[in-house]
Amino acid sequence: DAMVIQNPRYQVTQFGKPVTLSCSQTLNHNVMYWYQQKSSQAPKLLFHYYDKDFNNEADTPDNFQSRRPNTSFCFLDIRSPGLGDAAMYLCATSRGRTSGRYNEQFFGPGTRLTVL
Amino acid sequence: LAKTTQPISMDSYEGQEVNITCSHNNIATNDYITWYQQFPSQGPRFIIQGYKTKVTNEVASLFIPADRKSSTLSLPRVSLSDTAVYYCLVGSNNNDMRFGAGTRLTVKP
């Protein structure tokens, strides 16, 4: 089945130690998104790629960066994780960005990041 | 960006119809209304999307009045497995849509 895969499902890192989360998709979608979801809160968009075009949200901290080496893979890099970065990180994809039929987002299962 | 307001929580019983209303008073002409469902420790899942009037799929119905300032997600005959958080999003692009607080639906036996 076509899907969005996130690895690892659980990640533990130390305060200040860089960490990379990965996302892959078999849907061949043009757009890939990264969301942060803290406990009992709604998902918050960090940035998205439309093909190779990177789009950062204005309030996303510089500590968060992303790479998309090809259509299938997208990475979230947290350069110096703080305790406040502990959260679920969700990857999503869509065919296109505009709302409307066939452009809904498909989410992966998420990676839960713990910062010690 | 259109802001949405939903009830924080709702309770229901198995077999009942559940209607969750979302207010979006400043919806723009090109905005669509999209609903997602999220179970604990999982990513959100698309339920339904609409622009006006009524949309129905195998999972739910979405009712949108003529002024489009609100919408109602209708879940027919809910079961325990429908216990989840339901999010209403409004926007013309996926990257413009914002997840609000959502509605936590609890279905009881």
Coordinates of C-alpha atoms in Angstrom, one line a residue, chain A residues 9 33 35 37 40-43 45 48 57 88 90 94 96-101 103-105 107-110 112, chain B residues 30-32 34 36 38 41-46 49 87 89 91-102 104:
Chain A
R9 CA 8.9 5.9 15.8
Y33 CA 5.2 18.8 5.3
Y35 CA 4.5 19.3 11.8
Q37 CA 2.6 18.3 17.9
S40 CA -2.5 17.6 24.1
Q41 CA -2.0 20.3 21.5
A42 CA -2.9 20.6 17.8
P43 CA -0.3 19.9 15.1
L45 CA 3.2 23.4 10.7
H48 CA 6.9 22.3 3.7
E57 CA 6.8 29.1 8.5
M88 CA 5.6 14.2 18.3
L90 CA 4.5 14.4 12.0
S94 CA -0.1 15.9 -0.6
G96 CA -0.5 19.6 -4.6
R97 CA -0.9 22.5 -2.2
T98 CA -4.2 24.0 -3.2
S99 CA -7.2 22.9 -1.3
G100 CA -9.7 20.8 -3.2
R101 CA -10.2 17.4 -4.4
N103 CA -5.0 17.4 -2.5
E104 CA -5.7 16.2 1.0
Q105 CA -2.8 15.6 3.3
F107 CA 0.1 11.8 7.5
G108 CA 2.7 9.4 8.7
P109 CA 2.5 7.8 12.2
G110 CA 4.8 10.4 13.7
R112 CA 7.9 10.9 19.3
Chain B
N30 CA -11.4 30.4 -2.3
D31 CA -11.3 28.5 1.1
Y32 CA -12.3 24.9 1.4
T34 CA -11.5 20.1 5.6
Y36 CA -9.3 15.4 9.9
Q38 CA -6.7 11.9 15.0
S41 CA -0.2 8.5 19.1
Q42 CA -1.2 8.5 15.4
G43 CA -1.1 11.1 12.6
P44 CA -4.3 12.8 11.6
R45 CA -6.4 11.2 8.9
F46 CA -8.4 13.0 6.3
Q49 CA -13.7 18.1 2.5
Y87 CA -10.1 18.9 13.6
L89 CA -9.4 23.3 8.9
G91 CA -8.0 27.5 3.8
S92 CA -7.3 27.6 0.1
N93 CA -3.9 26.0 0.4
N94 CA -2.8 23.2 2.7
N95 CA 0.0 25.3 4.0
D96 CA -2.4 28.1 4.9
M97 CA -4.7 25.8 6.9
R98 CA -4.1 25.7 10.7
F99 CA -5.1 23.0 13.1
G100 CA -7.2 24.5 15.9
A101 CA -7.8 22.9 19.2
G102 CA -10.1 20.3 17.8
R104 CA -12.3 15.5 21.5

